[in-house]
Amino acid sequence: MKSIDSPKSLASWLHFLGFSLKSKQIQYHKINCITVLFSFLYFFSLFPLSGEGNSLADSPLLDSEQILFITAKPGETTGSLDFYALTEGEWMPILEKIPVRLGRSGLINGVEKREGDGHTPSGIFPLKRVVGKQKRQIRNLEYNEIRKNSHWSDSPSSKNYNQLIPYREKGAVSLWDSYIYELFFVIEHNTKPAVPGFGSMIFLHPWNEDKPTSGCVGVSKEILESIVLKLDGKKIPSLVIQIL
C-alpha cells in the first residue's frame, strides 16, 4: 500500500472525512495517520472501486492532483460536479456546484451496475481518455478523434463489448451523428477487462436536455471544454462518483 503521509494524499482523504478542501492550511503533522488510514479503508469498504482498479493500491486517487467529484443523493437523477486541483500544496476549487444529469435510475454501486438498467455507476475512476470530433491537443492524456465510421459496442455478445471501434458492427452505436459525442470523457467503468453485461458506454458527455441520461453523466459542453483545458495527465486526474 502506498504511503498516505504526504500532504497531497492526506488532503484527498480529509475531504471524505468531512473536512473542506478549501480550508487554508492543514497542520498535517497533528493528524493521526492511523485514524485517517482506517477512515478511508472504511470509505472504500462502502464504495468499492469500479473500473480498472480493484483494490485500494490500484486507485489513482492516491496520487491525484486533480479530482472531479460528482455527487448525488440516492435515487436522484440530478447531481453536482466539483473540480479541485492541488496548487502549491493546497487544494483549490476550479469548478463548484455545477449541475449534472445522471441516469434515469440514479446512482448505484459500480459493482452492481448492469447493461440497460439506467443506473450511473459510483466509484473511483482514472481520467485518461478523451474522445471528440475536432482535432485537439490534450495535455498528457489520450485523445481519440471520431471519424464517420467510429462506433462503440454496447452488445454483451460482441468480442468488442464496451470498446471504441473504427467500423460498423451489429449492436454498436455510431458516435458520429449525435451531439452528445462531440466531446466526452470515458468513465472507466467495466473497461479493462470488460465483463459482458456489466455496463458499457459510461461517459461524461454534453447534455442539454431536461431529462435524465441512459446511465452516463451529462453536463453542458461549455463545462466540458473548460475541464479539458484544465486537465493535465501528469497530475493523474481522477473522477469520484459518490452517493451522498
Rosetta silent file (secondary structure, phi, psi, omega in degrees, C-alpha in Angstrom):
SEQUENCE: MKSIDSPKSLASWLHFLGFSLKSKQIQYHKINCITVLFSFLYFFSLFPLSGEGNSLADSPLLDSEQILFITAKPGETTGSLDFYALTEGEWMPILEKIPVRLGRSGLINGVEKREGDGHTPSGIFPLKRVVGKQKRQIRNLEYNEIRKNSHWSDSPSSKNYNQLIPYREKGAVSLWDSYIYELFFVIEHNTKPAVPGFGSMIFLHPWNEDKPTSGCVGVSKEILESIVLKLDGKKIPSLVIQIL
SCORE:     score description
SCORE:     0.000 S_00000001
   1 L     0.000  140.926 -178.993    0.000    0.000    0.000 S_00000001
   2 L   -73.943  153.562  179.748    1.214    3.474   -0.837 S_00000001
   3 L   -67.892  145.219  174.691    2.092    5.896    1.931 S_00000001
   4 L  -113.764   21.284 -176.595   -0.524    8.441    2.952 S_00000001
   5 L   -81.438  -11.047 -178.325    1.881   10.599    4.897 S_00000001
   6 L   -79.583  150.912  176.503    2.192   13.283    2.213 S_00000001
   7 H   -56.698  -36.963 -178.981    0.025   16.431    2.368 S_00000001
   8 H   -58.406  -51.210 -177.380   -1.289   15.625   -1.110 S_00000001
   9 H   -67.615  -42.484 -179.471   -2.701   12.253   -0.120 S_00000001
  10 H   -61.814  -38.949 -179.843   -3.985   13.397    3.247 S_00000001
  11 H   -61.968  -38.041  178.207   -5.841   16.294    1.683 S_00000001
  12 H   -60.323  -46.716 -175.585   -7.665   13.889   -0.617 S_00000001
  13 H   -76.531  -27.791  177.243   -8.846   11.730    2.248 S_00000001
  14 H   -61.873  -31.049  176.701   -9.685   14.651    4.513 S_00000001
  15 H   -58.308  -44.753 -177.808  -12.363   15.596    2.026 S_00000001
  16 H   -72.532  -19.784  179.090  -14.102   12.281    2.610 S_00000001
  17 L   -86.978    1.613  175.411  -13.749   12.680    6.353 S_00000001
  18 L   101.811    2.101  176.797  -15.785   15.872    6.208 S_00000001
  19 L   -87.988  142.772 -179.864  -13.037   18.488    6.110 S_00000001
  20 L   -74.977  136.708  175.093  -13.263   21.157    3.439 S_00000001
  21 L   -71.127  -13.064 -177.137  -10.658   21.074    0.701 S_00000001
  22 L   -90.311   -2.402  178.482  -10.880   24.870    0.706 S_00000001
  23 L   -62.728  148.002 -170.708   -9.515   25.273    4.221 S_00000001
  24 L   -63.737  -79.541 -178.240   -6.332   27.327    4.250 S_00000001
  25 L  -125.848  127.900  178.726   -3.550   25.342    5.860 S_00000001
  26 L   -99.629  131.360  178.457   -3.950   21.951    7.499 S_00000001
  27 L   -79.873   88.168 -171.787   -1.473   21.001   10.196 S_00000001
  28 H   -62.336  -35.236 -175.540   -0.646   17.599    8.727 S_00000001
  29 H   -70.172  -14.114  179.522    1.762   16.569   11.474 S_00000001
  30 H   -89.399   -8.238 -177.888   -1.060   16.885   14.030 S_00000001
  31 L   -85.877  132.677  176.789   -3.276   14.405   12.231 S_00000001
  32 L   -75.447  106.463 -174.717   -3.220   10.854   13.472 S_00000001
  33 H   -64.005  -29.033  178.443   -2.334    8.973   10.290 S_00000001
  34 H   -65.354  -41.242  178.047   -3.599    5.688   11.733 S_00000001
  35 H   -62.805  -43.775  178.476   -7.056    7.241   12.226 S_00000001
  36 H   -61.672  -43.576 -179.048   -7.007    8.577    8.677 S_00000001
  37 H   -56.849  -51.644 -178.073   -5.915    5.197    7.330 S_00000001
  38 H   -68.595  -29.376  178.550   -8.773    3.298    8.942 S_00000001
  39 H   -65.868  -46.622 -178.735  -11.230    6.024    7.976 S_00000001
  40 H   -78.465  -22.264  170.539  -10.512    5.792    4.264 S_00000001
  41 H   -64.387  -38.614  176.889  -10.314    1.997    4.423 S_00000001
  42 H   -65.099  -40.976  177.665  -13.847    2.156    5.797 S_00000001
  43 H   -57.010  -45.178 -178.574  -14.790    4.514    2.995 S_00000001
  44 H   -69.246  -27.432  176.758  -13.547    2.013    0.421 S_00000001
  45 H   -67.996  -27.216  178.444  -15.467   -0.787    2.089 S_00000001
  46 H   -84.849  -34.489 -176.224  -18.629    1.246    1.453 S_00000001
  47 L  -125.371   79.676 -178.765  -17.718    2.384   -2.037 S_00000001
  48 L   -59.403  155.993  177.738  -15.672   -0.326   -3.802 S_00000001
  49 L   -65.132  147.736  176.538  -13.651    0.625   -6.824 S_00000001
  50 L  -131.462  129.462 -179.944  -15.357    0.323  -10.170 S_00000001
  51 L   114.914 -135.724 -173.310  -13.471    0.070  -13.437 S_00000001
  52 L   -69.788  -42.215 -177.693   -9.784   -0.592  -13.884 S_00000001
  53 L   -81.606  144.071  176.125   -8.752   -0.659  -10.237 S_00000001
  54 L  -131.949   15.298  174.820   -9.946   -3.428   -7.958 S_00000001
  55 L  -151.617  164.756 -179.754   -8.001   -2.654   -4.820 S_00000001
  56 H   -58.659  -40.850 -178.511   -7.007    0.345   -2.749 S_00000001
  57 H   -64.791  -24.551 -179.583   -3.435    0.198   -4.032 S_00000001
  58 H   -81.525  -13.290 -172.289   -4.742    0.405   -7.623 S_00000001
  59 L   -66.903  128.998  176.798   -6.702    3.603   -7.008 S_00000001
  60 H   -68.736  -17.744 -175.547   -5.437    6.623   -8.963 S_00000001
  61 H   -62.317  -26.678 -178.675   -6.799    8.852   -6.214 S_00000001
  62 H   -62.112  -27.655 -177.653   -3.766    8.180   -4.034 S_00000001
  63 L  -114.296    0.014 -173.427   -1.599   10.193   -6.436 S_00000001
  64 L   -68.144  138.530  171.424   -4.139   12.547   -7.989 S_00000001
  65 L  -113.205    0.254  173.153   -3.524   16.276   -8.045 S_00000001
  66 E  -138.318  126.286 -176.550   -6.742   16.950   -9.948 S_00000001
  67 E  -134.167  127.789  170.281  -10.052   15.432   -8.830 S_00000001
  68 E   -97.200  126.691  176.055  -13.551   15.698  -10.274 S_00000001
  69 E  -108.970  128.182  171.535  -16.285   14.940   -7.735 S_00000001
  70 E  -120.695  122.236 -174.548  -19.787   14.020   -8.885 S_00000001
  71 E  -130.596  149.653  176.943  -22.246   13.566   -6.057 S_00000001
  72 E  -161.316  156.536  176.370  -25.963   12.893   -5.747 S_00000001
  73 L   -78.704  157.993 -179.902  -28.471   11.578   -3.254 S_00000001
  74 L   -56.130  132.802  176.730  -29.854    8.024   -3.627 S_00000001
  75 L    81.580   -9.510 -178.673  -32.417    7.783   -6.410 S_00000001
  76 L   -79.456  146.093  177.837  -31.787   11.300   -7.683 S_00000001
  77 L  -105.739    5.133  172.531  -31.210   11.871  -11.389 S_00000001
  78 E  -123.505  150.170 -179.862  -29.532   15.235  -10.875 S_00000001
  79 E  -151.478 -166.952 -178.638  -26.266   15.874   -9.062 S_00000001
  80 E  -127.228  147.379  175.534  -23.343   18.257   -8.696 S_00000001
  81 E  -115.634  130.040  174.306  -19.872   18.406  -10.192 S_00000001
  82 E  -127.389  140.308 -176.813  -16.925   19.921   -8.313 S_00000001
  83 E  -126.697  119.557  179.962  -13.397   20.148   -9.691 S_00000001
  84 E  -120.945  148.716  176.932  -10.388   20.638   -7.378 S_00000001
  85 E  -135.486  143.896  178.024   -6.695   20.865   -8.137 S_00000001
  86 E   -82.798  119.659 -177.751   -3.665   20.754   -5.872 S_00000001
  87 E  -129.358  114.757 -179.288   -1.781   24.041   -6.213 S_00000001
  88 L    51.704   44.561  176.107    1.363   24.710   -4.178 S_00000001
  89 L    80.810    5.150 -178.454    0.321   22.156   -1.582 S_00000001
  90 E  -129.037  136.026  177.235   -3.248   23.436   -1.222 S_00000001
  91 E   -76.888  124.786 -177.964   -6.453   22.121   -2.780 S_00000001
  92 E  -122.602  141.994  178.496   -8.150   24.884   -4.742 S_00000001
  93 E   -76.128  136.798  172.136  -11.570   24.874   -6.456 S_00000001
  94 E  -104.965  -44.396  173.988  -11.671   25.192  -10.230 S_00000001
  95 E  -135.349  143.738 -179.504  -15.386   24.493  -10.666 S_00000001
  96 E  -139.656  140.233  172.856  -18.003   24.174   -7.942 S_00000001
  97 E    53.168   44.811  176.153  -21.625   23.053   -7.738 S_00000001
  98 E   -84.528  124.894 -178.864  -22.063   22.525  -11.465 S_00000001
  99 E   -68.846  138.595  176.497  -25.403   20.772  -12.142 S_00000001
 100 E  -131.365  156.279  173.311  -25.223   17.419  -13.904 S_00000001
 101 E  -103.116  141.967 -179.175  -27.755   14.910  -15.155 S_00000001
 102 L  -117.108 -178.491  179.242  -27.441   11.241  -14.210 S_00000001
 103 E   -61.662  156.123 -175.629  -29.003    8.000  -15.387 S_00000001
 104 L   -61.320  -18.304  178.688  -32.785    7.601  -15.224 S_00000001
 105 L  -104.329    4.601  179.322  -32.378    5.180  -12.281 S_00000001
 106 L    80.203 -167.688 -178.616  -29.882    7.339  -10.344 S_00000001
 107 E   -81.634  150.864  174.667  -26.560    6.239   -8.900 S_00000001
 108 E  -144.396  150.041  174.068  -25.708    2.659   -7.992 S_00000001
 109 E   -52.431  131.061 -173.651  -22.638    0.996   -6.529 S_00000001
 110 H   -54.516  -33.683 -178.063  -20.427    0.293   -9.533 S_00000001
 111 H   -71.658  -13.678  179.108  -20.158   -3.444   -8.846 S_00000001
 112 H   -99.108   -3.841 -179.074  -23.947   -3.719   -9.132 S_00000001
 113 L   -64.395  136.962  177.410  -24.218   -1.905  -12.471 S_00000001
 114 L  -134.538  153.944 -178.547  -25.767   -3.933  -15.315 S_00000001
 115 L   -57.924  127.330  174.130  -26.332   -3.266  -19.013 S_00000001
 116 L    80.856    5.210 -176.885  -29.523   -1.311  -19.686 S_00000001
 117 L   -81.954   -6.932  178.011  -30.512   -0.734  -16.046 S_00000001
 118 L    79.359    3.642  179.816  -30.406    3.062  -16.387 S_00000001
 119 L   -88.871  149.299  167.219  -28.028    3.495  -13.445 S_00000001
 120 E   -97.322  125.298 -176.469  -24.893    5.612  -13.340 S_00000001
 121 E   -75.984  136.305  172.660  -22.154    3.632  -11.541 S_00000001
 122 E   -88.146  160.140  179.342  -20.467    5.127   -8.497 S_00000001
 123 E   151.185 -170.571  178.831  -16.781    4.557   -7.837 S_00000001
 124 E  -119.159  124.508 -172.003  -13.303    5.962   -8.352 S_00000001
 125 E  -130.755  143.153  170.738  -12.023    6.127  -11.911 S_00000001
 126 E   -72.559  142.535  173.069   -8.865    7.364  -13.638 S_00000001
 127 L  -101.794  106.248 -175.577   -9.454   10.200  -16.094 S_00000001
 128 L  -144.125   -9.105 -179.441   -7.212    9.428  -19.028 S_00000001
 129 E  -124.733  125.832  175.659   -9.232    9.118  -22.255 S_00000001
 130 E  -118.624  139.536 -179.802  -10.947   11.945  -24.109 S_00000001
 131 E  -127.661  140.020  179.997  -12.917   11.435  -27.322 S_00000001
 132 E  -167.016  173.547 -175.491  -14.159   14.124  -29.696 S_00000001
 133 L   -92.721  -18.545 -177.470  -14.818   15.233  -33.253 S_00000001
 134 L   -99.971  160.325  171.500  -12.280   18.049  -33.508 S_00000001
 135 L   -73.388  129.108 -176.887   -8.521   17.987  -33.623 S_00000001
 136 L  -140.560  153.517  170.815   -7.312   18.795  -30.124 S_00000001
 137 L  -108.760  108.321 -179.870   -4.167   18.939  -28.090 S_00000001
 138 L  -102.477  129.297 -175.048   -4.907   17.359  -24.703 S_00000001
 139 L   -68.312  105.138  170.663   -2.189   17.734  -22.097 S_00000001
 140 L    59.081   27.848  175.148   -0.689   14.304  -21.487 S_00000001
 141 L  -124.763  152.437  176.974   -3.995   12.457  -21.935 S_00000001
 142 E   -69.902  131.143  177.125   -5.066   10.005  -24.616 S_00000001
 143 E  -125.769  127.616  177.998   -7.236   11.663  -27.259 S_00000001
 144 E  -113.006  119.000  179.086   -9.260    9.755  -29.847 S_00000001
 145 E   -86.979  128.605 -178.420  -10.662   11.745  -32.757 S_00000001
 146 L   -74.455  136.913  172.487  -14.026   10.478  -34.007 S_00000001
 147 L  -113.476  175.123 -177.062  -14.404    9.586  -37.686 S_00000001
 148 L   -61.683  -28.571 -178.861  -17.572    8.822  -39.661 S_00000001
 149 L   -98.455    9.854  179.991  -17.210    5.094  -39.011 S_00000001
 150 L   -70.221  128.103  179.123  -16.390    5.413  -35.299 S_00000001
 151 E  -133.894  162.458  172.977  -18.659    3.212  -33.175 S_00000001
 152 E  -128.075  126.968 -176.554  -18.817    2.000  -29.581 S_00000001
 153 E   -82.976  125.573  172.319  -20.001   -1.532  -28.901 S_00000001
 154 L  -121.482   24.926  177.596  -22.636   -1.989  -26.202 S_00000001
 155 L   -97.206  114.374 -178.697  -23.595   -5.530  -27.211 S_00000001
 156 L   -59.018  -20.110 -178.668  -22.614   -8.048  -24.487 S_00000001
 157 L   -86.157   -6.273 -177.842  -22.335  -10.765  -27.135 S_00000001
 158 L   -87.107  145.538  174.896  -19.672   -8.876  -29.088 S_00000001
 159 L   -68.565  -15.725  179.827  -15.958   -9.511  -28.675 S_00000001
 160 L  -100.721   18.415 -176.821  -15.642   -5.703  -28.792 S_00000001
 161 L   -50.005  129.205  178.232  -18.046   -5.106  -25.901 S_00000001
 162 L    59.449   39.526  176.845  -17.532   -1.681  -24.334 S_00000001
 163 L  -129.888  149.260  170.729  -14.783   -0.732  -26.766 S_00000001
 164 E   -77.189  126.831 -179.511  -14.293    2.046  -29.301 S_00000001
 165 E  -129.115  147.815 -175.105  -14.103    0.501  -32.776 S_00000001
 166 L   -93.034   29.742 -178.842  -13.383    2.160  -36.160 S_00000001
 167 L  -157.245  164.353  176.927  -16.114    0.328  -38.106 S_00000001
 168 L   -71.889  147.748  176.588  -19.798   -0.591  -38.078 S_00000001
 169 L  -154.822  145.567  179.472  -20.858   -3.658  -36.144 S_00000001
 170 L   -56.898  126.116  178.929  -24.220   -5.136  -35.220 S_00000001
 171 L    87.113   -6.372  179.638  -25.366   -3.614  -31.943 S_00000001
 172 E   -86.885  150.781 -176.631  -22.680   -0.918  -31.935 S_00000001
 173 E  -100.319  129.754  176.503  -23.598    2.757  -31.550 S_00000001
 174 E   -70.952  136.011  178.589  -22.422    5.347  -34.063 S_00000001
 175 L   -97.971    0.423 -170.847  -20.537    8.232  -32.449 S_00000001
 176 L   -86.255  -36.586 -167.386  -20.730   10.489  -35.499 S_00000001
 177 L   -91.365  -17.771 -174.260  -24.320   11.723  -35.654 S_00000001
 178 L  -101.309  140.518  179.405  -25.190   12.724  -32.083 S_00000001
 179 H   -64.580  -23.199 -175.889  -24.162   15.966  -30.354 S_00000001
 180 H   -72.054  -10.297  177.767  -23.546   14.080  -27.097 S_00000001
 181 H  -108.155   12.588  178.032  -20.437   12.512  -28.605 S_00000001
 182 L   -64.043  -31.558  177.501  -18.881   15.743  -29.882 S_00000001
 183 E  -159.785  125.358  177.617  -16.630   15.714  -26.815 S_00000001
 184 E  -156.271  156.886  172.775  -16.628   13.282  -23.908 S_00000001
 185 E   -98.783  138.567  173.364  -14.555   11.636  -21.207 S_00000001
 186 E   -80.296  120.892  171.492  -14.586    7.866  -20.907 S_00000001
 187 L   -85.057  114.819 -167.765  -15.642    6.871  -17.392 S_00000001
 188 L   -76.130   53.381  173.479  -13.524    3.748  -16.973 S_00000001
 189 L   -88.631  126.770  175.338  -16.311    1.546  -15.666 S_00000001
 190 L    54.865   45.770 -177.768  -16.035   -2.082  -16.822 S_00000001
 191 L  -106.272  -41.187 -176.068  -13.348   -1.280  -19.368 S_00000001
 192 L  -137.528   96.190   -3.916  -10.275   -3.387  -18.535 S_00000001
 193 L   -84.040  162.315  175.340  -11.421   -6.066  -18.698 S_00000001
 194 L   -89.677  114.577  179.914  -14.951   -5.528  -19.993 S_00000001
 195 L   -89.763  122.348 -177.741  -17.219   -8.147  -18.424 S_00000001
 196 L   -52.261  127.836  175.732  -20.231   -8.875  -20.670 S_00000001
 197 L    88.823   -5.015 -176.177  -23.422   -7.385  -19.287 S_00000001
 198 L   -94.663   14.115  174.235  -21.833   -5.303  -16.519 S_00000001
 199 L   109.661  138.982 -178.062  -22.371   -1.968  -18.247 S_00000001
 200 L  -146.450  166.676  176.942  -20.948   -0.111  -21.217 S_00000001
 201 L    53.330   50.667  176.471  -20.655    3.345  -22.789 S_00000001
 202 L   -97.845  108.242 -172.998  -20.449    5.207  -19.483 S_00000001
 203 E  -126.235  160.333  164.246  -19.284    8.699  -20.408 S_00000001
 204 E  -102.370  105.342 -169.020  -19.132   12.252  -19.112 S_00000001
 205 E  -135.457  167.986  178.390  -20.668   13.934  -22.143 S_00000001
 206 E   -62.736  145.412  179.973  -22.598   17.019  -23.316 S_00000001
 207 L  -156.297  118.772  179.425  -26.252   17.129  -22.334 S_00000001
 208 L  -122.503   21.853 -178.690  -28.712   19.960  -22.887 S_00000001
 209 L  -103.495  148.513 -178.843  -31.958   18.100  -22.321 S_00000001
 210 L   -90.240   58.081  178.668  -34.260   18.455  -19.339 S_00000001
 211 L  -160.500  163.381  179.539  -34.361   14.735  -18.615 S_00000001
 212 L   -67.148  166.786  173.191  -32.030   12.011  -17.250 S_00000001
 213 E   -88.699 -175.148  176.545  -29.455   10.183  -19.350 S_00000001
 214 L   -88.253   -2.668 -179.039  -29.415    6.443  -20.008 S_00000001
 215 L   151.267   -8.656  178.185  -26.620    5.950  -17.445 S_00000001
 216 L   -85.661 -177.913  171.347  -23.953    8.497  -18.320 S_00000001
 217 E  -108.912  121.333 -178.228  -23.173   11.820  -16.654 S_00000001
 218 E  -107.809  137.978 -179.777  -24.429   14.762  -18.695 S_00000001
 219 E  -150.069  167.296 -178.946  -23.201   18.343  -18.391 S_00000001
 220 L   -65.370  149.608  179.927  -23.013   21.407  -20.632 S_00000001
 221 H   -64.577  -32.041  178.674  -20.471   21.309  -23.442 S_00000001
 222 H   -61.979  -39.648  178.182  -19.027   24.603  -22.175 S_00000001
 223 H   -66.955  -41.913  177.809  -18.158   22.968  -18.868 S_00000001
 224 H   -60.498  -42.516  178.545  -16.565   20.017  -20.650 S_00000001
 225 H   -60.602  -40.378  179.599  -14.460   22.392  -22.730 S_00000001
 226 H   -64.560  -42.086  179.500  -13.337   24.132  -19.545 S_00000001
 227 H   -64.565  -43.416  179.254  -12.371   20.835  -17.900 S_00000001
 228 H   -58.089  -41.235 -179.131  -10.417   19.735  -20.978 S_00000001
 229 H   -66.065  -29.695 -174.855   -8.406   22.958  -20.911 S_00000001
 230 H   -91.205  -28.160 -174.183   -7.515   22.483  -17.234 S_00000001
 231 L   -68.346  144.811  176.813   -6.775   18.754  -17.084 S_00000001
 232 L  -139.309  118.423 -177.834   -3.192   17.535  -17.206 S_00000001
 233 H   -58.347  -27.120  179.090   -2.396   13.831  -17.434 S_00000001
 234 H   -68.284  -17.901  178.500    0.817   14.358  -15.477 S_00000001
 235 H   -92.042    7.296  176.146   -1.324   15.304  -12.478 S_00000001
 236 L    49.844   61.502 -177.865   -3.040   11.879  -12.634 S_00000001
 237 L   -64.250  145.245 -179.396   -6.608   13.244  -12.709 S_00000001
 238 E  -130.037  157.387  174.971   -9.339   11.138  -11.139 S_00000001
 239 E  -119.596  125.774  176.526  -13.111   11.054  -11.162 S_00000001
 240 E  -113.922  118.705  174.380  -15.033   10.240   -7.981 S_00000001
 241 E  -109.545  117.270 -168.889  -18.758    9.455   -8.342 S_00000001
 242 E  -130.595  135.021  172.587  -20.265    9.207   -4.876 S_00000001
 243 E   -82.781  125.007 -177.714  -23.719    8.537   -3.440 S_00000001
 244 L   -77.087    0.000    0.000  -24.375   11.005   -0.626 S_00000001
